[in-house]
Amino acid sequence: MTTEIILYEFGPTRSARCRWTLLEAGLDFESIEDQSLIHSDRLKEVHPLGKLPAAVIDGRPLFESSAICTCFADLVPERNLIAPAGTWERALHDQWTSFGMTELEAHVWSTARNTFVLPEEERLPDIIGQNAVAFGQAGAVLDNALKDSDYLVGNRFSVTDIILGYTVNWGNRLGLIESFPNLQRYLDRLFERPHCTMTR
Ligand SMILES: N[C@@H](CCC(=O)N[C@@H](CS)C(=O)NCC(=O)O)C(=O)O
């Protein structure tokens, strides 16, 4: 039985993670690509905050790019994009995705919010330096994890790298990984993949 997938997406936003996972998974999907959907009532039926990405999978709404990518990877175990639930490798996937969202992505998102997302009068530019420091502390951990390994889980490419790679690339665009050679090489490896949807 095929799974019916609708992906609400927009270009280089975090929806790029979901598109990349779908391409690596070889799953068919319908794309609804429309930036003007953000905060719309229609999108709020899928994502309560009206954010992108969001997905409808066999009629059921799912939000948060990390959860959506993980779900897609689980649909095709034969593609080896993720280890089965209950294995140690799956625990490492959960570790790195949580770490990526809370210790890395939260800081670059805060910088984005205080640079161009929020109306100018609501921005707190002073926080940007603090975000860079926090991203650097967590970036050092990730850089060290990639010292003797090309990828984050089991030393082979997986959906974990799609999720974390997007955040590392975001940091790179902000000039935050200059002192992390392993992260730079990691990004180079990810960009070599034919289905990579990230932009430098
Ligand atoms: N943690 C969410 C973040 C989603 C998110 O903030 N998406 C942005 C586009 S990259 C958005 O829709 N922004 C509109 C807003 O912040 O209200 C995820 O990873 O899916």
PDB file of N, CA and C in Angstrom, residues 83-141:
ATOM      1  N   ALA A  83      17.614   3.893  11.934  1.00  0.00           N
ATOM      2  CA  ALA A  83      17.607   2.581  12.601  1.00  0.00           C
ATOM      3  C   ALA A  83      16.239   2.333  13.232  1.00  0.00           C
ATOM      4  N   PRO A  84      15.862   1.068  13.416  1.00  0.00           N
ATOM      5  CA  PRO A  84      14.553   0.771  14.020  1.00  0.00           C
ATOM      6  C   PRO A  84      14.466   1.258  15.472  1.00  0.00           C
ATOM      7  N   ALA A  85      13.222   1.571  15.895  1.00  0.00           N
ATOM      8  CA  ALA A  85      12.976   1.960  17.290  1.00  0.00           C
ATOM      9  C   ALA A  85      13.476   0.858  18.217  1.00  0.00           C
ATOM     10  N   GLY A  86      14.055   1.247  19.327  1.00  0.00           N
ATOM     11  CA  GLY A  86      14.531   0.263  20.296  1.00  0.00           C
ATOM     12  C   GLY A  86      16.013  -0.055  20.156  1.00  0.00           C
ATOM     13  N   THR A  87      16.627   0.367  19.045  1.00  0.00           N
ATOM     14  CA  THR A  87      18.061   0.111  18.882  1.00  0.00           C
ATOM     15  C   THR A  87      18.865   1.283  19.453  1.00  0.00           C
ATOM     16  N   TRP A  88      20.136   1.029  19.713  1.00  0.00           N
ATOM     17  CA  TRP A  88      21.000   2.094  20.235  1.00  0.00           C
ATOM     18  C   TRP A  88      21.181   3.200  19.193  1.00  0.00           C
ATOM     19  N   GLU A  89      21.264   2.789  17.907  1.00  0.00           N
ATOM     20  CA  GLU A  89      21.424   3.813  16.859  1.00  0.00           C
ATOM     21  C   GLU A  89      20.210   4.740  16.816  1.00  0.00           C
ATOM     22  N   ARG A  90      19.025   4.175  17.107  1.00  0.00           N
ATOM     23  CA  ARG A  90      17.838   5.026  17.128  1.00  0.00           C
ATOM     24  C   ARG A  90      17.911   6.009  18.302  1.00  0.00           C
ATOM     25  N   ALA A  91      18.439   5.534  19.415  1.00  0.00           N
ATOM     26  CA  ALA A  91      18.609   6.433  20.565  1.00  0.00           C
ATOM     27  C   ALA A  91      19.567   7.571  20.211  1.00  0.00           C
ATOM     28  N   LEU A  92      20.603   7.243  19.437  1.00  0.00           N
ATOM     29  CA  LEU A  92      21.551   8.295  19.028  1.00  0.00           C
ATOM     30  C   LEU A  92      20.893   9.275  18.061  1.00  0.00           C
ATOM     31  N   HIS A  93      20.024   8.756  17.192  1.00  0.00           N
ATOM     32  CA  HIS A  93      19.261   9.667  16.308  1.00  0.00           C
ATOM     33  C   HIS A  93      18.462  10.656  17.161  1.00  0.00           C
ATOM     34  N   ASP A  94      17.769  10.133  18.171  1.00  0.00           N
ATOM     35  CA  ASP A  94      16.953  11.007  19.032  1.00  0.00           C
ATOM     36  C   ASP A  94      17.842  11.999  19.795  1.00  0.00           C
ATOM     37  N   GLN A  95      18.977  11.503  20.254  1.00  0.00           N
ATOM     38  CA  GLN A  95      19.911  12.392  20.963  1.00  0.00           C
ATOM     39  C   GLN A  95      20.318  13.558  20.064  1.00  0.00           C
ATOM     40  N   TRP A  96      20.792  13.246  18.850  1.00  0.00           N
ATOM     41  CA  TRP A  96      21.333  14.317  17.998  1.00  0.00           C
ATOM     42  C   TRP A  96      20.244  15.248  17.472  1.00  0.00           C
ATOM     43  N   THR A  97      19.058  14.714  17.201  1.00  0.00           N
ATOM     44  CA  THR A  97      18.018  15.626  16.702  1.00  0.00           C
ATOM     45  C   THR A  97      17.544  16.566  17.827  1.00  0.00           C
ATOM     46  N   SER A  98      17.416  16.043  19.037  1.00  0.00           N
ATOM     47  CA  SER A  98      17.046  16.925  20.160  1.00  0.00           C
ATOM     48  C   SER A  98      18.133  17.960  20.399  1.00  0.00           C
ATOM     49  N   PHE A  99      19.370  17.488  20.378  1.00  0.00           N
ATOM     50  CA  PHE A  99      20.505  18.399  20.572  1.00  0.00           C
ATOM     51  C   PHE A  99      20.504  19.480  19.478  1.00  0.00           C
ATOM     52  N   GLY A 100      20.286  19.050  18.255  1.00  0.00           N
ATOM     53  CA  GLY A 100      20.296  20.000  17.129  1.00  0.00           C
ATOM     54  C   GLY A 100      19.236  21.075  17.283  1.00  0.00           C
ATOM     55  N   MET A 101      18.033  20.658  17.667  1.00  0.00           N
ATOM     56  CA  MET A 101      16.934  21.629  17.772  1.00  0.00           C
ATOM     57  C   MET A 101      17.109  22.575  18.942  1.00  0.00           C
ATOM     58  N   THR A 102      17.556  22.027  20.088  1.00  0.00           N
ATOM     59  CA  THR A 102      17.565  22.856  21.298  1.00  0.00           C
ATOM     60  C   THR A 102      18.888  23.590  21.513  1.00  0.00           C
ATOM     61  N   GLU A 103      20.006  22.929  21.215  1.00  0.00           N
ATOM     62  CA  GLU A 103      21.307  23.524  21.530  1.00  0.00           C
ATOM     63  C   GLU A 103      21.925  24.272  20.349  1.00  0.00           C
ATOM     64  N   LEU A 104      21.436  23.998  19.142  1.00  0.00           N
ATOM     65  CA  LEU A 104      21.994  24.689  17.965  1.00  0.00           C
ATOM     66  C   LEU A 104      20.934  25.553  17.270  1.00  0.00           C
ATOM     67  N   GLU A 105      19.864  24.890  16.815  1.00  0.00           N
ATOM     68  CA  GLU A 105      18.925  25.628  15.955  1.00  0.00           C
ATOM     69  C   GLU A 105      18.194  26.745  16.698  1.00  0.00           C
ATOM     70  N   ALA A 106      17.908  26.526  17.969  1.00  0.00           N
ATOM     71  CA  ALA A 106      17.201  27.571  18.729  1.00  0.00           C
ATOM     72  C   ALA A 106      17.967  28.892  18.672  1.00  0.00           C
ATOM     73  N   HIS A 107      19.293  28.798  18.658  1.00  0.00           N
ATOM     74  CA  HIS A 107      20.100  30.029  18.702  1.00  0.00           C
ATOM     75  C   HIS A 107      20.139  30.735  17.342  1.00  0.00           C
ATOM     76  N   VAL A 108      20.272  29.960  16.251  1.00  0.00           N
ATOM     77  CA  VAL A 108      20.285  30.642  14.940  1.00  0.00           C
ATOM     78  C   VAL A 108      18.879  31.149  14.592  1.00  0.00           C
ATOM     79  N   TRP A 109      17.844  30.445  15.067  1.00  0.00           N
ATOM     80  CA  TRP A 109      16.479  30.931  14.841  1.00  0.00           C
ATOM     81  C   TRP A 109      16.266  32.230  15.618  1.00  0.00           C
ATOM     82  N   SER A 110      16.774  32.289  16.844  1.00  0.00           N
ATOM     83  CA  SER A 110      16.658  33.524  17.627  1.00  0.00           C
ATOM     84  C   SER A 110      17.376  34.670  16.909  1.00  0.00           C
ATOM     85  N   THR A 111      18.535  34.366  16.333  1.00  0.00           N
ATOM     86  CA  THR A 111      19.256  35.403  15.577  1.00  0.00           C
ATOM     87  C   THR A 111      18.432  35.851  14.374  1.00  0.00           C
ATOM     88  N   ALA A 112      17.808  34.886  13.671  1.00  0.00           N
ATOM     89  CA  ALA A 112      16.961  35.254  12.522  1.00  0.00           C
ATOM     90  C   ALA A 112      15.793  36.125  12.977  1.00  0.00           C
ATOM     91  N   ARG A 113      15.158  35.722  14.071  1.00  0.00           N
ATOM     92  CA  ARG A 113      14.004  36.488  14.570  1.00  0.00           C
ATOM     93  C   ARG A 113      14.409  37.928  14.905  1.00  0.00           C
ATOM     94  N   ASN A 114      15.600  38.066  15.480  1.00  0.00           N
ATOM     95  CA  ASN A 114      16.028  39.391  15.911  1.00  0.00           C
ATOM     96  C   ASN A 114      16.809  40.146  14.845  1.00  0.00           C
ATOM     97  N   THR A 115      16.879  39.545  13.639  1.00  0.00           N
ATOM     98  CA  THR A 115      17.542  40.214  12.518  1.00  0.00           C
ATOM     99  C   THR A 115      16.530  40.639  11.454  1.00  0.00           C
ATOM    100  N   PHE A 116      15.604  39.691  11.099  1.00  0.00           N
ATOM    101  CA  PHE A 116      14.677  40.058  10.012  1.00  0.00           C
ATOM    102  C   PHE A 116      13.255  39.501  10.171  1.00  0.00           C
ATOM    103  N   VAL A 117      13.043  38.519  11.076  1.00  0.00           N
ATOM    104  CA  VAL A 117      11.705  37.918  11.155  1.00  0.00           C
ATOM    105  C   VAL A 117      10.728  38.834  11.901  1.00  0.00           C
ATOM    106  N   LEU A 118      11.128  39.285  13.070  1.00  0.00           N
ATOM    107  CA  LEU A 118      10.236  40.135  13.882  1.00  0.00           C
ATOM    108  C   LEU A 118      10.193  41.555  13.323  1.00  0.00           C
ATOM    109  N   PRO A 119       9.095  42.266  13.575  1.00  0.00           N
ATOM    110  CA  PRO A 119       9.081  43.689  13.212  1.00  0.00           C
ATOM    111  C   PRO A 119      10.236  44.400  13.936  1.00  0.00           C
ATOM    112  N   GLU A 120      10.807  45.399  13.277  1.00  0.00           N
ATOM    113  CA  GLU A 120      12.024  46.034  13.784  1.00  0.00           C
ATOM    114  C   GLU A 120      11.904  46.479  15.245  1.00  0.00           C
ATOM    115  N   GLU A 121      10.727  47.009  15.604  1.00  0.00           N
ATOM    116  CA  GLU A 121      10.584  47.554  16.958  1.00  0.00           C
ATOM    117  C   GLU A 121      10.566  46.456  18.029  1.00  0.00           C
ATOM    118  N   GLU A 122      10.387  45.186  17.608  1.00  0.00           N
ATOM    119  CA  GLU A 122      10.376  44.085  18.593  1.00  0.00           C
ATOM    120  C   GLU A 122      11.729  43.372  18.697  1.00  0.00           C
ATOM    121  N   ARG A 123      12.663  43.718  17.823  1.00  0.00           N
ATOM    122  CA  ARG A 123      13.951  42.995  17.810  1.00  0.00           C
ATOM    123  C   ARG A 123      14.843  43.400  18.985  1.00  0.00           C
ATOM    124  N   LEU A 124      15.633  42.395  19.448  1.00  0.00           N
ATOM    125  CA  LEU A 124      16.593  42.632  20.524  1.00  0.00           C
ATOM    126  C   LEU A 124      17.985  42.284  19.986  1.00  0.00           C
ATOM    127  N   PRO A 125      18.623  43.226  19.296  1.00  0.00           N
ATOM    128  CA  PRO A 125      19.885  42.924  18.622  1.00  0.00           C
ATOM    129  C   PRO A 125      20.983  42.453  19.585  1.00  0.00           C
ATOM    130  N   ASP A 126      20.896  42.852  20.859  1.00  0.00           N
ATOM    131  CA  ASP A 126      21.945  42.470  21.818  1.00  0.00           C
ATOM    132  C   ASP A 126      22.054  40.964  21.999  1.00  0.00           C
ATOM    133  N   ILE A 127      20.986  40.233  21.663  1.00  0.00           N
ATOM    134  CA  ILE A 127      21.008  38.790  21.921  1.00  0.00           C
ATOM    135  C   ILE A 127      21.831  38.021  20.875  1.00  0.00           C
ATOM    136  N   ILE A 128      22.137  38.682  19.764  1.00  0.00           N
ATOM    137  CA  ILE A 128      22.776  37.980  18.655  1.00  0.00           C
ATOM    138  C   ILE A 128      24.169  37.457  19.047  1.00  0.00           C
ATOM    139  N   GLY A 129      24.913  38.252  19.818  1.00  0.00           N
ATOM    140  CA  GLY A 129      26.240  37.818  20.269  1.00  0.00           C
ATOM    141  C   GLY A 129      26.138  36.608  21.191  1.00  0.00           C
ATOM    142  N   GLN A 130      25.158  36.647  22.072  1.00  0.00           N
ATOM    143  CA  GLN A 130      24.942  35.529  23.000  1.00  0.00           C
ATOM    144  C   GLN A 130      24.559  34.254  22.219  1.00  0.00           C
ATOM    145  N   ASN A 131      23.757  34.415  21.188  1.00  0.00           N
ATOM    146  CA  ASN A 131      23.377  33.262  20.354  1.00  0.00           C
ATOM    147  C   ASN A 131      24.605  32.640  19.689  1.00  0.00           C
ATOM    148  N   ALA A 132      25.501  33.498  19.225  1.00  0.00           N
ATOM    149  CA  ALA A 132      26.708  32.996  18.544  1.00  0.00           C
ATOM    150  C   ALA A 132      27.563  32.190  19.524  1.00  0.00           C
ATOM    151  N   VAL A 133      27.675  32.660  20.749  1.00  0.00           N
ATOM    152  CA  VAL A 133      28.471  31.936  21.764  1.00  0.00           C
ATOM    153  C   VAL A 133      27.842  30.575  22.048  1.00  0.00           C
ATOM    154  N   ALA A 134      26.541  30.559  22.253  1.00  0.00           N
ATOM    155  CA  ALA A 134      25.856  29.294  22.571  1.00  0.00           C
ATOM    156  C   ALA A 134      25.949  28.316  21.398  1.00  0.00           C
ATOM    157  N   PHE A 135      25.773  28.825  20.178  1.00  0.00           N
ATOM    158  CA  PHE A 135      25.889  27.957  19.004  1.00  0.00           C
ATOM    159  C   PHE A 135      27.308  27.384  18.932  1.00  0.00           C
ATOM    160  N   GLY A 136      28.296  28.205  19.261  1.00  0.00           N
ATOM    161  CA  GLY A 136      29.685  27.751  19.220  1.00  0.00           C
ATOM    162  C   GLY A 136      29.960  26.645  20.235  1.00  0.00           C
ATOM    163  N   GLN A 137      29.368  26.762  21.415  1.00  0.00           N
ATOM    164  CA  GLN A 137      29.587  25.725  22.447  1.00  0.00           C
ATOM    165  C   GLN A 137      29.014  24.384  21.981  1.00  0.00           C
ATOM    166  N   ALA A 138      27.814  24.407  21.437  1.00  0.00           N
ATOM    167  CA  ALA A 138      27.211  23.160  20.962  1.00  0.00           C
ATOM    168  C   ALA A 138      27.894  22.694  19.665  1.00  0.00           C
ATOM    169  N   GLY A 139      28.299  23.662  18.836  1.00  0.00           N
ATOM    170  CA  GLY A 139      28.998  23.316  17.589  1.00  0.00           C
ATOM    171  C   GLY A 139      30.281  22.563  17.875  1.00  0.00           C
ATOM    172  N   ALA A 140      30.972  22.931  18.951  1.00  0.00           N
ATOM    173  CA  ALA A 140      32.215  22.236  19.316  1.00  0.00           C
ATOM    174  C   ALA A 140      31.937  20.774  19.644  1.00  0.00           C
ATOM    175  N   VAL A 141      30.807  20.517  20.271  1.00  0.00           N
ATOM    176  CA  VAL A 141      30.426  19.132  20.605  1.00  0.00           C
ATOM    177  C   VAL A 141      30.203  18.327  19.320  1.00  0.00           C
TER     178      VAL A 141
END
